[in-house]
Amino acid sequence: MDLERVPMDLDGYVRRVRSGRCFICAIVAGGSEDPHDVVFDDGEHIAFLSRYPTVYGYVLVSPYRHVEHIVRDLGEEEYLQLQAVVYRVARAVEAVVPSERTYVLSLGSQQGNAHVHWHVVPLPPGTPYERQQFHALMAEHGVLALSTEQSRQLAARIRSALGSQ
Ligand SMILES: [Zn+2]
């Protein structure tokens, strides 16, 4: 999928994440986000397409429970269960989206996007070296403007790949 990165309204985004209610709890509650973008849901974990993808196939994975610290708020078993979901989702993304490698990391902040979430990020093959790693993740360098239909199709393909594991 050859999509250009376009500038995003970073100031508006920062205002929303720092003042609005938890966007992941909203998705779990079936709230503000498009339910068609959910790719995995086992009743304890949820995975969904990033709303601000810097690469095609960018997925976030979260526990249902609103926890904020990736290790100190999770028991070892709960942490490993979350990692098992991250693994399955990443395998499905790799099956659907060509990638040079897959980045997996937990970011977020106590000041915004506090609910624990893992980023699963398929680096497009041939990405110039200077645009890999953190450059590839930063919305400051633009985000992909996927149409609703493009997002739905991508989510459906990832769901299908997860179903056939
Ligand atoms: Zn939350």
PDB file of N, CA, C and O in Angstrom, residues 1 15 23 28 31 50 59 161:
ATOM      1  N   MET A   1       0.870  -1.193   0.000  1.00  0.00           N
ATOM      2  CA  MET A   1       0.000   0.000   0.000  1.00  0.00           C
ATOM      3  C   MET A   1       0.896   1.229   0.000  1.00  0.00           C
ATOM      4  O   MET A   1       1.647   1.451   0.934  1.00  0.00           O
ATOM      5  N   ARG A  15      -4.146  18.134  22.778  1.00  0.00           N
ATOM      6  CA  ARG A  15      -5.257  18.614  23.626  1.00  0.00           C
ATOM      7  C   ARG A  15      -6.235  17.490  23.928  1.00  0.00           C
ATOM      8  O   ARG A  15      -6.652  17.311  25.064  1.00  0.00           O
ATOM      9  N   PHE A  23      -9.149   6.933  25.735  1.00  0.00           N
ATOM     10  CA  PHE A  23      -9.669   6.484  24.438  1.00  0.00           C
ATOM     11  C   PHE A  23      -9.728   4.963  24.360  1.00  0.00           C
ATOM     12  O   PHE A  23     -10.564   4.412  23.644  1.00  0.00           O
ATOM     13  N   VAL A  28     -13.114  -0.083  24.468  1.00  0.00           N
ATOM     14  CA  VAL A  28     -13.570  -1.285  25.192  1.00  0.00           C
ATOM     15  C   VAL A  28     -15.075  -1.183  25.475  1.00  0.00           C
ATOM     16  O   VAL A  28     -15.815  -2.163  25.347  1.00  0.00           O
ATOM     17  N   GLY A  31     -17.361   2.671  22.552  1.00  0.00           N
ATOM     18  CA  GLY A  31     -17.652   4.100  22.465  1.00  0.00           C
ATOM     19  C   GLY A  31     -17.220   4.763  21.174  1.00  0.00           C
ATOM     20  O   GLY A  31     -17.597   4.349  20.092  1.00  0.00           O
ATOM     21  N   SER A  50      -4.414   1.776  14.685  1.00  0.00           N
ATOM     22  CA  SER A  50      -4.100   3.124  15.155  1.00  0.00           C
ATOM     23  C   SER A  50      -4.908   4.138  14.362  1.00  0.00           C
ATOM     24  O   SER A  50      -5.051   4.028  13.140  1.00  0.00           O
ATOM     25  N   VAL A  59      -0.967  -1.227  14.469  1.00  0.00           N
ATOM     26  CA  VAL A  59      -2.008  -1.739  15.364  1.00  0.00           C
ATOM     27  C   VAL A  59      -1.592  -1.500  16.816  1.00  0.00           C
ATOM     28  O   VAL A  59      -0.407  -1.557  17.152  1.00  0.00           O
ATOM     29  N   ALA A 161      -6.663 -13.061   9.185  1.00  0.00           N
ATOM     30  CA  ALA A 161      -5.376 -13.714   9.433  1.00  0.00           C
ATOM     31  C   ALA A 161      -5.311 -14.242  10.876  1.00  0.00           C
ATOM     32  O   ALA A 161      -4.786 -15.324  11.131  1.00  0.00           O
TER      33      ALA A 161
END
